[in-house]
């Protein structure tokens, strides 16, 4: 069960990806989380990408492809995974097809949301520092409802950076969605629905693809 999630920043990829991964006992692999972790730990990769993350740009394809290649070879990813935040460009998608050769083509789930909701969603977003779950909207609790952890803001969840992240999405990732759209394992789901309805649509879309033989894309 190899699942790729695409959608605008703030479309719910992290939240839905984490819940889907928990429901099905597979890892959620978020390239954004991996890069933020590298920055926080001050690794060589972290030092290289820090300013790009701060600016809301995209890190170079070859760099992120290497990171994902290494992660997908780990034992826990062999039976399946949910990828959140990768691929984000056409060269990354082509590279992913290569990385998955012999392992089954990915089911591509496009979380479609109206662009006018994402800014409010992201600007109000708090992330649990223990489990990574996002909480959006007017804050109703001081602690994470899933695990009781404290909340932090993402450093790049500020209005100017969000605008640049949306531009990066429109220029690089939106064409990728069109490239995937013709494939037999592409499904668009309405990300404007309540969380539980999105989760149900997400499960249904993935199982529908798998039932239809999970054919390779190209
Ligand atoms: P995310 O958590 O997915 O919103 O990613 C946070 C930031 O990490 C992005 O704004 C990019 O700077 C960087 N990033 C994450 N994934 C990728 C990727 N696949 N390609 C290039 N940059 C990425």
XYZ file of N, CA and C and ligand atoms in Angstrom:
677
model
N 0.845 -1.182 0.000
C 0.000 0.000 0.000
C 0.890 1.244 0.000
N 1.261 1.682 -1.198
C 2.140 2.845 -1.315
C 1.296 4.052 -1.703
N 1.164 4.981 -0.772
C 0.244 6.101 -0.987
C 1.021 7.412 -1.022
N 0.674 8.252 -1.983
C 1.253 9.579 -2.105
C 0.125 10.595 -1.917
N 0.361 11.577 -1.047
C -0.645 12.609 -0.812
C -0.188 13.907 -1.458
N -1.030 14.488 -2.276
C -0.694 15.808 -2.821
C -1.824 16.786 -2.517
N -1.464 18.052 -2.449
C -2.454 19.086 -2.154
C -1.750 20.331 -1.667
N -2.464 21.441 -1.714
C -1.920 22.726 -1.275
C -1.401 22.638 0.158
N -0.464 23.535 0.524
C -0.118 23.624 1.945
C -1.410 23.890 2.727
N -1.600 23.176 3.824
C -2.800 23.389 4.639
C -4.019 22.620 4.157
N -3.827 21.707 3.186
C -4.987 20.958 2.678
C -5.325 19.770 3.586
N -4.464 19.472 4.562
C -4.758 18.373 5.495
C -3.918 17.130 5.257
N -2.860 17.248 4.452
C -2.032 16.069 4.145
C -1.429 15.465 5.415
N -0.912 16.315 6.284
C -0.255 15.817 7.494
C -1.249 15.107 8.407
N -2.372 15.759 8.641
C -3.391 15.201 9.539
C -3.968 13.916 8.973
N -4.406 13.976 7.723
C -5.031 12.791 7.122
C -4.010 11.678 6.907
N -2.797 12.060 6.527
C -1.753 11.057 6.295
C -1.424 10.311 7.581
N -1.317 11.057 8.692
C -0.980 10.429 9.977
C -2.097 9.477 10.401
N -3.347 9.913 10.239
C -4.465 9.053 10.664
C -4.562 7.810 9.794
N -4.371 7.989 8.482
C -4.427 6.846 7.562
C -3.327 5.846 7.924
N -2.124 6.369 8.168
C -0.981 5.499 8.490
C -1.256 4.714 9.770
N -1.827 5.393 10.768
C -2.158 4.697 12.035
C -3.203 3.617 11.796
N -4.246 3.960 11.023
C -5.317 2.979 10.776
C -4.791 1.717 10.104
N -3.770 1.867 9.252
C -3.341 0.739 8.431
C -1.965 0.196 8.808
N -1.392 0.717 9.891
C -0.134 0.172 10.412
C 1.054 0.338 9.472
N 1.094 1.481 8.786
C 2.244 1.764 7.907
C 2.806 3.137 8.321
N 4.066 3.429 7.983
C 4.610 4.725 8.405
C 4.119 5.879 7.534
N 3.947 7.040 8.158
C 3.743 8.269 7.373
C 5.111 8.907 7.224
N 5.496 9.139 5.989
C 6.809 9.724 5.731
C 6.602 11.135 5.213
N 6.962 12.115 6.038
C 6.789 13.516 5.655
C 8.159 14.112 5.400
N 8.388 14.559 4.166
C 9.701 15.145 3.861
C 9.880 16.455 4.636
N 8.779 17.201 4.827
C 8.873 18.443 5.608
C 9.326 18.141 7.037
N 8.739 17.104 7.658
C 9.145 16.732 9.035
C 10.612 16.315 9.056
N 11.028 15.541 8.030
C 12.419 15.068 8.018
C 13.395 16.251 7.898
N 13.017 17.218 7.046
C 13.907 18.377 6.865
C 13.921 19.253 8.126
N 12.730 19.463 8.723
C 12.685 20.269 9.962
C 13.502 19.598 11.066
N 13.435 18.270 11.112
C 14.203 17.527 12.117
C 15.713 17.707 11.873
N 16.097 17.654 10.592
C 17.521 17.834 10.252
C 17.989 19.240 10.645
N 17.113 20.234 10.428
C 17.464 21.617 10.809
C 17.608 21.692 12.334
N 16.626 21.106 13.050
C 16.641 21.183 14.518
C 17.883 20.500 15.087
N 18.320 19.404 14.443
C 19.491 18.677 14.944
C 20.798 19.265 14.444
N 20.708 20.225 13.505
C 21.919 20.876 13.008
C 22.802 19.967 12.182
N 22.211 18.983 11.481
C 23.011 18.092 10.630
C 23.482 18.860 9.391
N 24.353 18.207 8.599
C 24.852 18.850 7.371
C 23.672 19.166 6.446
N 22.736 18.203 6.319
C 21.552 18.439 5.484
C 20.760 19.628 6.040
N 20.553 19.632 7.344
C 19.793 20.701 7.985
C 20.395 22.062 7.713
N 21.722 22.146 7.799
C 22.384 23.442 7.562
C 22.215 23.875 6.112
N 22.186 22.879 5.206
C 22.041 23.223 3.783
C 20.645 23.728 3.429
N 19.612 23.183 4.133
C 18.239 23.491 3.702
C 17.555 24.568 4.541
N 18.169 24.951 5.670
C 17.479 25.828 6.626
C 16.941 27.100 5.972
N 17.786 27.769 5.166
C 17.341 29.061 4.623
C 16.231 28.855 3.594
N 16.245 27.728 2.879
C 15.180 27.453 1.904
C 13.850 27.250 2.625
N 13.880 26.501 3.731
C 12.649 26.285 4.499
C 12.129 27.614 5.048
N 13.036 28.437 5.574
C 12.628 29.743 6.131
C 11.975 30.607 5.069
N 12.459 30.480 3.823
C 11.959 31.343 2.750
C 10.722 30.767 2.071
N 10.380 29.513 2.357
C 9.204 28.912 1.720
C 9.476 28.416 0.314
N 10.765 28.219 -0.027
C 11.114 27.685 -1.359
C 11.207 26.159 -1.319
N 11.628 25.585 -2.442
C 11.782 24.127 -2.506
C 13.265 23.782 -2.470
N 13.626 22.748 -1.718
C 15.017 22.300 -1.715
C 15.280 21.569 -3.041
N 16.550 21.496 -3.467
C 16.843 20.907 -4.782
C 16.336 19.460 -4.900
N 15.875 19.127 -6.110
C 15.326 17.794 -6.362
C 16.294 16.682 -5.965
N 17.566 16.791 -6.418
C 18.483 15.672 -6.177
C 18.683 15.432 -4.688
N 18.679 16.512 -3.913
C 18.871 16.397 -2.470
C 17.693 15.668 -1.812
N 16.475 16.081 -2.140
C 15.301 15.487 -1.484
C 15.069 14.058 -1.998
N 15.426 13.812 -3.242
C 15.269 12.446 -3.786
C 16.181 11.477 -3.015
N 17.405 11.937 -2.709
C 18.330 11.085 -1.924
C 17.763 10.780 -0.537
N 17.154 11.798 0.075
C 16.576 11.627 1.418
C 15.449 10.591 1.360
N 14.588 10.707 0.354
C 13.432 9.806 0.252
C 13.902 8.396 -0.118
N 14.884 8.305 -1.000
C 15.423 6.997 -1.405
C 15.886 6.234 -0.160
N 16.674 6.899 0.682
C 17.193 6.233 1.888
C 16.041 5.836 2.808
N 15.056 6.713 2.949
C 13.957 6.430 3.887
C 13.091 5.262 3.396
N 12.847 5.201 2.081
C 11.976 4.137 1.551
C 12.648 2.766 1.613
N 13.976 2.762 1.796
C 14.665 1.473 1.900
C 14.667 0.921 3.313
N 14.175 1.711 4.276
C 14.134 1.202 5.650
C 13.048 0.137 5.782
N 13.288 -0.803 6.709
C 12.433 -1.995 6.808
C 10.956 -1.646 7.003
N 10.672 -0.609 7.803
C 9.272 -0.322 8.134
C 8.477 0.179 6.928
N 9.175 0.583 5.852
C 8.474 1.109 4.686
C 8.212 0.048 3.618
N 8.684 -1.174 3.888
C 8.612 -2.198 2.842
C 7.183 -2.646 2.540
N 6.336 -2.678 3.573
C 4.958 -3.146 3.345
C 4.036 -1.997 2.938
N 4.571 -0.810 2.852
C 3.757 0.327 2.436
C 4.072 1.556 3.252
N 3.572 2.685 2.773
C 3.850 3.971 3.426
C 2.879 5.009 2.889
N 2.772 6.098 3.629
C 2.063 7.285 3.124
C 3.105 8.374 2.992
N 3.272 8.894 1.802
C 4.230 9.976 1.578
C 3.487 11.308 1.618
N 3.954 12.192 2.487
C 3.343 13.518 2.633
C 4.392 14.565 2.272
N 4.179 15.264 1.166
C 5.113 16.339 0.800
C 6.117 15.941 -0.268
N 6.023 14.744 -0.770
C 6.900 14.266 -1.846
C 6.097 13.312 -2.711
N 6.112 13.409 -4.025
C 6.871 14.369 -4.815
C 6.171 15.731 -4.877
N 6.982 16.751 -5.124
C 6.456 18.109 -5.261
C 6.784 18.698 -6.632
N 7.582 17.987 -7.411
C 7.932 18.453 -8.753
C 7.864 17.242 -9.689
N 7.822 17.538 -10.971
C 7.782 16.454 -11.958
C 9.030 15.555 -11.881
N 10.256 16.134 -11.817
C 11.434 15.256 -11.686
C 11.374 14.369 -10.443
N 10.790 14.872 -9.355
C 10.664 14.037 -8.148
C 9.691 12.877 -8.398
N 8.615 13.144 -9.153
C 7.631 12.091 -9.436
C 8.251 11.006 -10.318
N 9.045 11.435 -11.290
C 9.712 10.468 -12.173
C 10.692 9.634 -11.346
N 11.420 10.309 -10.448
C 12.371 9.589 -9.591
C 11.631 8.600 -8.697
N 10.468 8.989 -8.187
C 9.721 8.089 -7.298
C 9.302 6.821 -8.043
N 8.841 6.979 -9.276
C 8.492 5.788 -10.072
C 9.685 4.837 -10.130
N 10.887 5.397 -10.311
C 12.104 4.577 -10.361
C 12.376 3.915 -9.021
N 12.232 4.671 -7.928
C 12.506 4.122 -6.595
C 11.545 2.985 -6.259
N 10.336 3.048 -6.848
C 9.311 2.055 -6.500
C 9.248 0.899 -7.495
N 10.190 0.864 -8.419
C 10.161 -0.213 -9.396
C 10.190 -1.567 -8.685
N 9.258 -2.418 -9.040
C 9.188 -3.734 -8.398
C 8.420 -3.729 -7.091
N 8.001 -2.552 -6.641
C 7.290 -2.478 -5.351
C 5.841 -2.033 -5.534
N 5.421 -1.786 -6.747
C 4.041 -1.330 -6.977
C 3.972 0.176 -7.106
N 3.173 0.619 -8.062
C 3.023 2.064 -8.301
C 2.256 2.698 -7.143
N 2.491 3.990 -6.898
C 1.777 4.621 -5.786
C 0.323 4.950 -6.136
N -0.523 4.857 -5.117
C -1.871 5.421 -5.231
C -1.717 6.907 -4.907
N -2.183 7.761 -5.793
C -2.013 9.202 -5.588
C -3.336 9.819 -5.147
N -3.344 10.327 -3.934
C -4.549 10.944 -3.394
C -4.356 12.455 -3.387
N -5.224 13.127 -4.134
C -5.165 14.587 -4.223
C -6.231 15.168 -3.301
N -5.759 15.869 -2.276
C -6.689 16.499 -1.320
C -7.037 17.883 -1.860
N -8.240 17.980 -2.383
C -8.635 19.219 -3.065
C -9.334 20.150 -2.069
N -8.779 21.345 -1.876
C -9.414 22.315 -0.973
C -9.512 23.662 -1.658
N -10.479 24.490 -1.220
C -10.560 25.830 -1.809
C -9.410 26.671 -1.275
N -8.693 27.354 -2.208
C -7.514 28.124 -1.805
C -7.836 29.172 -0.742
N -9.092 29.662 -0.689
C -9.372 30.726 0.287
C -9.444 30.233 1.738
N -9.507 28.918 1.964
C -9.561 28.466 3.373
C -8.170 28.209 3.948
N -7.178 28.029 3.057
C -5.915 27.517 3.598
C -5.128 28.536 4.420
N -5.233 29.819 4.055
C -4.438 30.812 4.784
C -4.880 30.860 6.250
N -6.201 30.960 6.481
C -6.697 30.980 7.870
C -6.305 29.706 8.593
N -6.444 28.571 7.876
C -6.125 27.276 8.478
C -4.661 27.250 8.938
N -3.758 27.687 8.043
C -2.331 27.600 8.363
C -1.945 28.607 9.441
N -2.513 29.822 9.344
C -2.100 30.844 10.307
C -2.589 30.515 11.721
N -3.674 29.735 11.808
C -4.171 29.363 13.146
C -3.586 28.020 13.598
N -2.777 27.410 12.729
C -2.336 26.030 13.005
C -1.319 25.950 14.143
N -1.548 25.002 15.045
C -0.566 24.662 16.082
C -0.244 23.177 15.916
N 1.006 22.823 16.127
C 1.429 21.432 15.936
C 1.817 20.857 17.296
N 1.340 19.656 17.574
C 1.716 19.005 18.843
C 3.183 18.618 18.775
N 3.956 19.047 19.784
C 5.399 18.750 19.705
C 5.712 17.296 20.029
N 4.723 16.555 20.569
C 4.986 15.130 20.844
C 4.597 14.249 19.666
N 3.346 14.414 19.161
C 2.896 13.463 18.130
C 2.768 14.100 16.743
N 2.929 15.419 16.649
C 2.908 16.063 15.338
C 1.521 16.377 14.811
N 0.490 16.005 15.574
C -0.886 16.272 15.127
C -1.123 17.789 15.049
N -1.831 18.217 13.995
C -2.114 19.651 13.845
C -3.461 19.991 14.467
N -3.547 21.194 15.039
C -4.808 21.695 15.577
C -5.030 23.052 14.914
N -6.189 23.212 14.246
C -6.428 24.474 13.545
C -7.717 25.113 14.040
N -7.925 26.352 13.638
C -9.110 27.083 14.083
C -8.842 27.740 15.425
N -9.894 28.343 15.995
C -9.714 29.002 17.289
C -9.288 27.955 18.313
N -8.218 28.243 19.082
C -7.737 27.231 20.028
C -8.797 26.913 21.079
N -9.098 25.628 21.254
C -10.083 25.226 22.266
C -9.405 24.491 23.410
N -8.187 23.967 23.144
C -7.489 23.251 24.217
C -6.045 23.719 24.262
N -5.470 23.628 25.451
C -4.075 24.028 25.605
C -3.149 22.877 25.205
N -3.692 21.638 25.326
C -2.864 20.457 25.067
C -3.492 19.600 23.965
N -2.652 18.833 23.288
C -3.087 17.984 22.177
C -4.162 16.984 22.617
N -5.263 16.930 21.835
C -6.363 16.026 22.192
C -5.950 14.568 22.007
N -4.966 14.278 21.134
C -4.566 12.885 20.886
C -3.639 12.361 21.967
N -2.648 13.188 22.403
C -1.626 12.627 23.290
C -1.316 13.487 24.505
N -1.944 14.665 24.589
C -1.711 15.510 25.771
C -0.448 16.358 25.680
N 0.242 16.315 24.524
C 1.479 17.098 24.358
C 1.197 18.594 24.224
N 2.251 19.390 24.332
C 2.105 20.838 24.170
C 2.170 21.220 22.697
N 1.638 22.399 22.366
C 1.635 22.842 20.971
C 2.774 23.817 20.678
N 3.260 23.780 19.427
C 4.209 24.789 18.945
C 3.711 25.287 17.591
N 4.203 26.465 17.180
C 3.904 26.963 15.826
C 5.033 26.522 14.910
N 4.716 26.225 13.654
C 5.768 25.961 12.675
C 6.394 27.286 12.288
N 7.742 27.312 12.186
C 8.445 28.561 11.893
C 8.016 29.151 10.550
N 7.596 28.284 9.595
C 7.240 28.805 8.261
C 5.731 29.045 8.118
N 4.977 28.953 9.224
C 3.535 29.242 9.151
C 3.268 30.726 9.395
N 3.971 31.582 8.647
C 3.757 33.033 8.731
C 3.362 33.539 7.364
N 2.564 34.606 7.376
C 1.840 34.965 6.156
C 2.719 35.104 4.910
N 3.869 35.786 5.020
C 4.694 35.978 3.818
C 5.253 34.647 3.318
N 5.675 33.807 4.269
C 6.256 32.511 3.883
C 5.161 31.615 3.294
N 3.974 31.660 3.880
C 2.879 30.822 3.359
C 2.588 31.224 1.915
N 2.574 32.538 1.652
C 2.314 32.985 0.263
C 3.360 32.405 -0.681
N 4.624 32.389 -0.241
C 5.678 31.852 -1.120
C 5.526 30.344 -1.273
N 5.070 29.672 -0.210
C 4.851 28.212 -0.318
C 3.716 27.916 -1.297
N 2.694 28.783 -1.294
C 1.586 28.578 -2.235
C 2.070 28.813 -3.668
N 2.906 29.831 -3.857
C 3.459 30.084 -5.201
C 4.287 28.879 -5.652
N 5.103 28.341 -4.740
C 5.918 27.155 -5.088
C 5.009 25.997 -5.480
N 3.887 25.868 -4.792
C 2.932 24.793 -5.110
C 2.335 25.009 -6.507
N 1.882 26.241 -6.751
C 1.221 26.522 -8.033
C 2.192 26.300 -9.199
N 3.443 26.733 -8.997
C 4.410 26.641 -10.104
C 4.934 25.221 -10.313
N 5.134 24.484 -9.230
C 5.826 23.185 -9.354
C 4.939 21.970 -9.148
N 3.998 22.070 -8.202
C 3.257 20.868 -7.812
C 1.929 20.747 -8.549
N 1.282 21.882 -8.822
C 0.001 21.803 -9.535
C 0.163 21.102 -10.901
N 1.229 21.394 -11.675
C 1.405 20.657 -12.944
C 1.584 19.154 -12.730
N 2.173 18.805 -11.593
C 2.388 17.399 -11.269
C 1.043 16.688 -11.053
N 0.111 17.405 -10.414
C -1.228 16.824 -10.194
C -1.856 16.504 -11.555
N -1.698 17.422 -12.505
C -2.264 17.180 -13.849
C -1.585 15.984 -14.519
N -0.300 15.827 -14.263
C 0.462 14.706 -14.849
C -0.044 13.379 -14.290
N -0.331 13.357 -12.974
C -0.821 12.135 -12.328
C -2.282 11.840 -12.684
N -3.040 12.919 -12.959
C -4.499 12.794 -13.042
C -4.970 11.738 -14.036
N -4.251 11.548 -15.116
C -4.660 10.580 -16.139
C -4.360 9.135 -15.749
N -3.605 8.944 -14.699
C -3.229 7.581 -14.303
C -4.393 6.853 -13.652
N -4.379 5.507 -13.710
C -5.494 4.728 -13.160
C -5.535 4.710 -11.633
N -4.466 5.121 -10.958
C -4.494 5.082 -9.495
C -4.453 6.493 -8.899
N -5.029 7.439 -9.635
C -5.178 8.807 -9.124
C -6.609 8.984 -8.629
N -6.774 9.535 -7.435
C -8.115 9.865 -6.942
C -8.071 11.246 -6.295
N -9.029 12.104 -6.654
C -9.169 13.402 -5.993
C -10.252 13.273 -4.937
N -9.978 13.780 -3.744
C -11.032 13.774 -2.735
C -11.242 15.182 -2.190
N -12.464 15.427 -1.744
C -12.838 16.766 -1.297
C -12.322 16.995 0.125
N -11.296 17.842 0.221
C -10.675 18.100 1.519
C -11.377 19.187 2.309
N -12.475 19.717 1.770
C -13.224 20.744 2.513
C -14.224 20.124 3.483
N -14.422 18.802 3.393
C -15.412 18.145 4.246
C -14.883 18.059 5.687
N -15.770 17.730 6.646
C -15.292 17.468 8.007
C -14.239 16.356 8.003
N -13.325 16.432 8.971
C -12.180 15.502 9.017
C -12.563 14.034 8.863
N -13.646 13.612 9.553
C -14.001 12.187 9.520
C -14.497 11.785 8.129
N -15.153 12.715 7.423
C -15.623 12.408 6.063
C -14.440 12.313 5.096
N -13.445 13.200 5.297
C -12.244 13.119 4.446
C -11.563 11.773 4.685
N -11.469 11.376 5.950
C -10.799 10.104 6.285
C -11.522 8.930 5.619
N -12.856 8.972 5.652
C -13.627 7.882 5.039
C -13.405 7.871 3.515
N -13.424 9.053 2.908
C -13.209 9.147 1.452
C -11.798 8.682 1.081
N -10.850 8.976 1.948
C -9.443 8.606 1.733
C -9.328 7.069 1.709
N -9.876 6.410 2.735
C -9.855 4.938 2.776
C -10.527 4.355 1.537
N -11.712 4.895 1.215
C -12.487 4.351 0.091
C -11.702 4.503 -1.209
N -11.040 5.635 -1.393
C -10.301 5.888 -2.635
C -9.126 4.919 -2.770
N -8.397 4.715 -1.674
C -7.229 3.833 -1.746
C -7.680 2.396 -2.026
N -8.736 1.956 -1.324
C -9.165 0.571 -1.515
C -9.792 0.365 -2.895
N -10.439 1.384 -3.411
C -10.981 1.306 -4.764
C -9.846 1.098 -5.781
N -8.755 1.834 -5.596
C -7.596 1.679 -6.498
C -7.015 0.277 -6.397
N -6.895 -0.203 -5.157
C -6.247 -1.502 -4.967
C -7.125 -2.622 -5.517
N -8.447 -2.445 -5.376
C -9.392 -3.448 -5.867
C -9.301 -3.559 -7.392
N -9.041 -2.399 -8.013
C -9.006 -2.411 -9.478
C -7.649 -2.872 -10.003
N -6.865 -3.550 -9.170
C -5.657 -4.218 -9.663
C -4.385 -3.425 -9.477
N -4.508 -2.187 -8.949
C -3.322 -1.406 -8.622
C -2.338 -1.373 -9.782
N -2.792 -0.991 -10.973
C -1.895 -1.070 -12.134
C -0.818 0.015 -12.124
N 0.281 -0.238 -12.778
C 1.315 0.799 -12.836
C 0.832 2.017 -13.614
N 1.432 3.147 -13.329
C 0.985 4.387 -13.956
C 1.271 4.482 -15.436
N 2.516 4.246 -15.788
C 2.901 4.524 -17.166
C 3.718 3.365 -17.716
P 5.921 20.689 4.329
O 6.014 20.311 5.781
O 5.566 19.546 3.445
O 5.026 21.885 4.122
O 7.395 21.126 3.883
C 8.066 22.198 4.519
C 9.176 22.722 3.635
O 10.146 21.677 3.395
C 8.743 23.163 2.242
O 8.261 24.505 2.235
C 10.056 23.015 1.451
O 10.936 24.075 1.747
C 10.652 21.753 2.060
N 10.239 20.524 1.353
C 9.493 19.506 1.857
N 9.298 18.541 0.945
C 9.933 18.939 -0.184
C 10.087 18.397 -1.486
N 9.527 17.222 -1.827
N 10.803 19.104 -2.399
C 11.381 20.277 -2.087
N 11.257 20.879 -0.876
C 10.547 20.216 0.084
